[in-house]
Amino acid sequence: MPTALITGITGQDGSYLTDFLLRQGYVVHGLVRRNSSISRSRLEPLFQDKQIYEQRLFLHYADLDDATTIRRILLKTMPDEMYHLAGQSHVGLSFEIPESTCQFTAMGTLKLLEIIRDLEKKPRFLHISSSEIFGRPEQWPQAEETPMQPVTPYGIAKAFATQMVRLYRDSFGCYACNAICYNHESPRRGESFVTRKISRAAAAISLGQQDKVALGSLDAKRDWGYAPEYVDAMWRMLQQPEPDDFVLATGETHQVQDFLEAAFQSVDLDWRDHVEQDSRYIRPSDVGHLIGDSNKALTKLNWRAETRLPELASIMVRSDLELMRGTNPAEIAPEEKNR
Ligand code: GDR
């Protein structure tokens, strides 16, 4: 059986990737931060499955800066593939905690690359990079070769990590790839990201549990896709004969307002009656017009993002409605708090 190791296994992408790899017949090992609670996490249904947990799915405690522990886990598990999804992923928060964002997102990635460089049996390595590396680009849409011009601490940390992955591929012969992911959302999205904040608010307001939601910039534009489709592309990337970078995006851009419109419309509400603007959610600096060009992924991976904004918003609101009514045990409310 092929073996994979995932950092950030309890996150949105980590949990979808785990489901995906288990379906493909993999043995999956996951790194879990010592202080992250694994009960009530997105993996809960898998923990309950006796055929899976500790049979084909194993968790190991390690922080990203525990290089010795991670080396030991790699030597013990000898994975064929390693998916590096962990890191401080909230862009707004990265302005408040820039040092730890860089420590985990930038240096954490470099430490993993250093460990892999020394291994006799090197796993194929995928780093989840981000459209944030393009910052305020001068080229639309952005593709793999678009220059990086990050404008947030998170984006700068990701640009460092992305460039390091290229260096280890080109200079040390590692099979290392960057999945340059644009925003990708789902019912498992952390509650502090704008789409999930909106889907939860639309559901709670329609159930009469809440009346208002406070948001930052409504004009901000993003290229929003559906997360389960993106983990499929990550896996396809590691099945290629040669390591390479790929942009994963829908190629469509929408404003936060458009997501509000679609989410509230799906429960017959008008968002204008329920949204308040709150300057606490406005960032000191935000990326410009980001829209991804995934033509290379289409040509080489035969991958394209299928789910578009109105459907995505309605999937998320429907799931939150079921969660709030207690009729959706498959989707567990993630741990993150609303910001
Ligand atoms: P982003 O996602 O920063 O693009 O990073 P987020 O959902 O946090 O913000 C998207 C846009 O919405 C605006 N916004 C708000 N954002 C949040 N979080 N909360 C609010 O109340 C709010 N109101 C408006 C933001 O200003 C922003 O413009 C995500 C993360 O998953 C990264 O890890 C990933 O790399 C990128 O997507 C691609």
JSON list of N, CA and C and ligand atoms in Angstrom, two decimals, residues 89-91 130-131 154 181-183 189 192-194 197 214-217 220 222 256 281 283 286, ligand 1:
[
{"chain": "A", "resi": 89, "resn": "SER", "atom": "N", "xyz": [-2.51, 29.91, 8.81]},
{"chain": "A", "resi": 89, "resn": "SER", "atom": "CA", "xyz": [-3.05, 30.17, 7.47]},
{"chain": "A", "resi": 89, "resn": "SER", "atom": "C", "xyz": [-3.98, 31.38, 7.41]},
{"chain": "A", "resi": 90, "resn": "HIS", "atom": "N", "xyz": [-4.11, 32.10, 8.53]},
{"chain": "A", "resi": 90, "resn": "HIS", "atom": "CA", "xyz": [-5.02, 33.26, 8.51]},
{"chain": "A", "resi": 90, "resn": "HIS", "atom": "C", "xyz": [-4.25, 34.53, 8.15]},
{"chain": "A", "resi": 91, "resn": "VAL", "atom": "N", "xyz": [-4.56, 35.10, 7.00]},
{"chain": "A", "resi": 91, "resn": "VAL", "atom": "CA", "xyz": [-3.81, 36.25, 6.50]},
{"chain": "A", "resi": 91, "resn": "VAL", "atom": "C", "xyz": [-3.98, 37.46, 7.42]},
{"chain": "A", "resi": 130, "resn": "SER", "atom": "N", "xyz": [0.34, 29.60, -2.00]},
{"chain": "A", "resi": 130, "resn": "SER", "atom": "CA", "xyz": [-0.87, 30.43, -1.96]},
{"chain": "A", "resi": 130, "resn": "SER", "atom": "C", "xyz": [-0.83, 31.54, -2.99]},
{"chain": "A", "resi": 131, "resn": "SER", "atom": "N", "xyz": [-2.00, 31.93, -3.45]},
{"chain": "A", "resi": 131, "resn": "SER", "atom": "CA", "xyz": [-2.11, 33.09, -4.34]},
{"chain": "A", "resi": 131, "resn": "SER", "atom": "C", "xyz": [-1.62, 34.36, -3.65]},
{"chain": "A", "resi": 154, "resn": "TYR", "atom": "N", "xyz": [1.87, 36.94, 5.87]},
{"chain": "A", "resi": 154, "resn": "TYR", "atom": "CA", "xyz": [1.60, 35.57, 5.45]},
{"chain": "A", "resi": 154, "resn": "TYR", "atom": "C", "xyz": [2.11, 35.35, 4.01]},
{"chain": "A", "resi": 181, "resn": "CYS", "atom": "N", "xyz": [-2.28, 27.59, -4.47]},
{"chain": "A", "resi": 181, "resn": "CYS", "atom": "CA", "xyz": [-3.73, 27.50, -4.35]},
{"chain": "A", "resi": 181, "resn": "CYS", "atom": "C", "xyz": [-4.36, 28.86, -4.14]},
{"chain": "A", "resi": 182, "resn": "TYR", "atom": "N", "xyz": [-5.38, 29.15, -4.92]},
{"chain": "A", "resi": 182, "resn": "TYR", "atom": "CA", "xyz": [-6.26, 30.28, -4.66]},
{"chain": "A", "resi": 182, "resn": "TYR", "atom": "C", "xyz": [-7.26, 29.83, -3.60]},
{"chain": "A", "resi": 183, "resn": "ASN", "atom": "N", "xyz": [-8.05, 30.76, -3.10]},
{"chain": "A", "resi": 183, "resn": "ASN", "atom": "CA", "xyz": [-8.97, 30.42, -1.99]},
{"chain": "A", "resi": 183, "resn": "ASN", "atom": "C", "xyz": [-9.82, 29.21, -2.35]},
{"chain": "A", "resi": 189, "resn": "ARG", "atom": "N", "xyz": [-14.42, 24.62, 6.28]},
{"chain": "A", "resi": 189, "resn": "ARG", "atom": "CA", "xyz": [-13.58, 25.81, 6.37]},
{"chain": "A", "resi": 189, "resn": "ARG", "atom": "C", "xyz": [-13.62, 26.35, 7.80]},
{"chain": "A", "resi": 192, "resn": "SER", "atom": "N", "xyz": [-13.31, 31.47, 10.98]},
{"chain": "A", "resi": 192, "resn": "SER", "atom": "CA", "xyz": [-12.85, 32.86, 10.93]},
{"chain": "A", "resi": 192, "resn": "SER", "atom": "C", "xyz": [-12.60, 33.34, 9.51]},
{"chain": "A", "resi": 193, "resn": "PHE", "atom": "N", "xyz": [-12.68, 32.46, 8.51]},
{"chain": "A", "resi": 193, "resn": "PHE", "atom": "CA", "xyz": [-12.51, 32.89, 7.11]},
{"chain": "A", "resi": 193, "resn": "PHE", "atom": "C", "xyz": [-13.84, 33.43, 6.59]},
{"chain": "A", "resi": 194, "resn": "VAL", "atom": "N", "xyz": [-13.76, 34.36, 5.65]},
{"chain": "A", "resi": 194, "resn": "VAL", "atom": "CA", "xyz": [-14.95, 35.15, 5.34]},
{"chain": "A", "resi": 194, "resn": "VAL", "atom": "C", "xyz": [-16.12, 34.31, 4.82]},
{"chain": "A", "resi": 197, "resn": "LYS", "atom": "N", "xyz": [-17.72, 32.45, 7.68]},
{"chain": "A", "resi": 197, "resn": "LYS", "atom": "CA", "xyz": [-18.39, 33.41, 8.57]},
{"chain": "A", "resi": 197, "resn": "LYS", "atom": "C", "xyz": [-19.75, 33.77, 7.97]},
{"chain": "A", "resi": 214, "resn": "ALA", "atom": "N", "xyz": [-20.82, 40.98, 11.54]},
{"chain": "A", "resi": 214, "resn": "ALA", "atom": "CA", "xyz": [-19.87, 42.08, 11.32]},
{"chain": "A", "resi": 214, "resn": "ALA", "atom": "C", "xyz": [-18.76, 41.61, 10.40]},
{"chain": "A", "resi": 215, "resn": "LEU", "atom": "N", "xyz": [-18.54, 42.38, 9.33]},
{"chain": "A", "resi": 215, "resn": "LEU", "atom": "CA", "xyz": [-17.52, 42.01, 8.35]},
{"chain": "A", "resi": 215, "resn": "LEU", "atom": "C", "xyz": [-16.61, 43.20, 8.06]},
{"chain": "A", "resi": 216, "resn": "GLY", "atom": "N", "xyz": [-15.48, 42.92, 7.40]},
{"chain": "A", "resi": 216, "resn": "GLY", "atom": "CA", "xyz": [-14.57, 43.99, 6.97]},
{"chain": "A", "resi": 216, "resn": "GLY", "atom": "C", "xyz": [-14.92, 44.43, 5.56]},
{"chain": "A", "resi": 217, "resn": "SER", "atom": "N", "xyz": [-13.91, 44.46, 4.68]},
{"chain": "A", "resi": 217, "resn": "SER", "atom": "CA", "xyz": [-14.12, 44.97, 3.32]},
{"chain": "A", "resi": 217, "resn": "SER", "atom": "C", "xyz": [-15.06, 44.05, 2.52]},
{"chain": "A", "resi": 220, "resn": "ALA", "atom": "N", "xyz": [-13.54, 43.42, -1.41]},
{"chain": "A", "resi": 220, "resn": "ALA", "atom": "CA", "xyz": [-12.39, 42.56, -1.69]},
{"chain": "A", "resi": 220, "resn": "ALA", "atom": "C", "xyz": [-12.80, 41.47, -2.67]},
{"chain": "A", "resi": 222, "resn": "ARG", "atom": "N", "xyz": [-11.91, 37.78, -4.64]},
{"chain": "A", "resi": 222, "resn": "ARG", "atom": "CA", "xyz": [-11.14, 36.54, -4.55]},
{"chain": "A", "resi": 222, "resn": "ARG", "atom": "C", "xyz": [-11.60, 35.57, -5.63]},
{"chain": "A", "resi": 256, "resn": "VAL", "atom": "N", "xyz": [-16.59, 39.94, -2.09]},
{"chain": "A", "resi": 256, "resn": "VAL", "atom": "CA", "xyz": [-17.21, 39.39, -0.88]},
{"chain": "A", "resi": 256, "resn": "VAL", "atom": "C", "xyz": [-18.73, 39.59, -0.97]},
{"chain": "A", "resi": 281, "resn": "TYR", "atom": "N", "xyz": [-11.99, 44.25, 11.12]},
{"chain": "A", "resi": 281, "resn": "TYR", "atom": "CA", "xyz": [-11.72, 43.21, 10.12]},
{"chain": "A", "resi": 281, "resn": "TYR", "atom": "C", "xyz": [-11.09, 43.75, 8.84]},
{"chain": "A", "resi": 283, "resn": "ARG", "atom": "N", "xyz": [-7.92, 44.95, 6.89]},
{"chain": "A", "resi": 283, "resn": "ARG", "atom": "CA", "xyz": [-6.49, 44.66, 7.05]},
{"chain": "A", "resi": 283, "resn": "ARG", "atom": "C", "xyz": [-5.63, 45.87, 6.73]},
{"chain": "A", "resi": 286, "resn": "ASP", "atom": "N", "xyz": [-4.01, 44.67, 1.82]},
{"chain": "A", "resi": 286, "resn": "ASP", "atom": "CA", "xyz": [-4.64, 43.47, 1.26]},
{"chain": "A", "resi": 286, "resn": "ASP", "atom": "C", "xyz": [-4.15, 43.28, -0.17]},
{"chain": "B", "resi": 1, "resn": "GDR", "atom": "P1", "xyz": [-7.74, 35.10, 2.49]},
{"chain": "B", "resi": 1, "resn": "GDR", "atom": "O1", "xyz": [-9.14, 34.59, 3.08]},
{"chain": "B", "resi": 1, "resn": "GDR", "atom": "O2", "xyz": [-7.16, 36.21, 3.29]},
{"chain": "B", "resi": 1, "resn": "GDR", "atom": "O3", "xyz": [-7.93, 35.39, 1.04]},
{"chain": "B", "resi": 1, "resn": "GDR", "atom": "O4", "xyz": [-6.78, 33.84, 2.69]},
{"chain": "B", "resi": 1, "resn": "GDR", "atom": "P2", "xyz": [-10.20, 35.28, 4.06]},
{"chain": "B", "resi": 1, "resn": "GDR", "atom": "O5", "xyz": [-11.43, 34.48, 3.91]},
{"chain": "B", "resi": 1, "resn": "GDR", "atom": "O6", "xyz": [-9.67, 35.43, 5.43]},
{"chain": "B", "resi": 1, "resn": "GDR", "atom": "O7", "xyz": [-10.40, 36.74, 3.44]},
{"chain": "B", "resi": 1, "resn": "GDR", "atom": "C1", "xyz": [-10.88, 36.97, 2.12]},
{"chain": "B", "resi": 1, "resn": "GDR", "atom": "C2", "xyz": [-11.21, 38.44, 1.93]},
{"chain": "B", "resi": 1, "resn": "GDR", "atom": "O8", "xyz": [-12.38, 38.76, 2.69]},
{"chain": "B", "resi": 1, "resn": "GDR", "atom": "C3", "xyz": [-12.18, 40.01, 3.34]},
{"chain": "B", "resi": 1, "resn": "GDR", "atom": "N1", "xyz": [-13.03, 40.08, 4.54]},
{"chain": "B", "resi": 1, "resn": "GDR", "atom": "C4", "xyz": [-12.90, 39.31, 5.64]},
{"chain": "B", "resi": 1, "resn": "GDR", "atom": "N2", "xyz": [-12.06, 38.30, 5.93]},
{"chain": "B", "resi": 1, "resn": "GDR", "atom": "C5", "xyz": [-12.19, 37.68, 7.15]},
{"chain": "B", "resi": 1, "resn": "GDR", "atom": "N3", "xyz": [-11.39, 36.65, 7.44]},
{"chain": "B", "resi": 1, "resn": "GDR", "atom": "N4", "xyz": [-13.14, 38.07, 8.06]},
{"chain": "B", "resi": 1, "resn": "GDR", "atom": "C6", "xyz": [-14.01, 39.10, 7.80]},
{"chain": "B", "resi": 1, "resn": "GDR", "atom": "O9", "xyz": [-14.84, 39.43, 8.63]},
{"chain": "B", "resi": 1, "resn": "GDR", "atom": "C7", "xyz": [-13.90, 39.75, 6.54]},
{"chain": "B", "resi": 1, "resn": "GDR", "atom": "N5", "xyz": [-14.59, 40.75, 5.93]},
{"chain": "B", "resi": 1, "resn": "GDR", "atom": "C8", "xyz": [-14.05, 40.93, 4.74]},
{"chain": "B", "resi": 1, "resn": "GDR", "atom": "C9", "xyz": [-10.68, 40.01, 3.67]},
{"chain": "B", "resi": 1, "resn": "GDR", "atom": "O10", "xyz": [-10.21, 41.33, 3.92]},
{"chain": "B", "resi": 1, "resn": "GDR", "atom": "C10", "xyz": [-10.12, 39.41, 2.40]},
{"chain": "B", "resi": 1, "resn": "GDR", "atom": "O11", "xyz": [-9.92, 40.44, 1.47]},
{"chain": "B", "resi": 1, "resn": "GDR", "atom": "C11", "xyz": [-7.19, 32.51, 2.41]},
{"chain": "B", "resi": 1, "resn": "GDR", "atom": "C12", "xyz": [-6.47, 31.60, 3.40]},
{"chain": "B", "resi": 1, "resn": "GDR", "atom": "O12", "xyz": [-7.00, 30.31, 3.31]},
{"chain": "B", "resi": 1, "resn": "GDR", "atom": "C13", "xyz": [-4.99, 31.55, 3.09]},
{"chain": "B", "resi": 1, "resn": "GDR", "atom": "O13", "xyz": [-4.36, 30.61, 3.95]},
{"chain": "B", "resi": 1, "resn": "GDR", "atom": "C14", "xyz": [-4.82, 31.13, 1.63]},
{"chain": "B", "resi": 1, "resn": "GDR", "atom": "O14", "xyz": [-3.45, 31.04, 1.31]},
{"chain": "B", "resi": 1, "resn": "GDR", "atom": "C15", "xyz": [-5.53, 32.13, 0.74]},
{"chain": "B", "resi": 1, "resn": "GDR", "atom": "O15", "xyz": [-6.91, 32.16, 1.08]},
{"chain": "B", "resi": 1, "resn": "GDR", "atom": "C16", "xyz": [-5.41, 31.73, -0.73]}
]
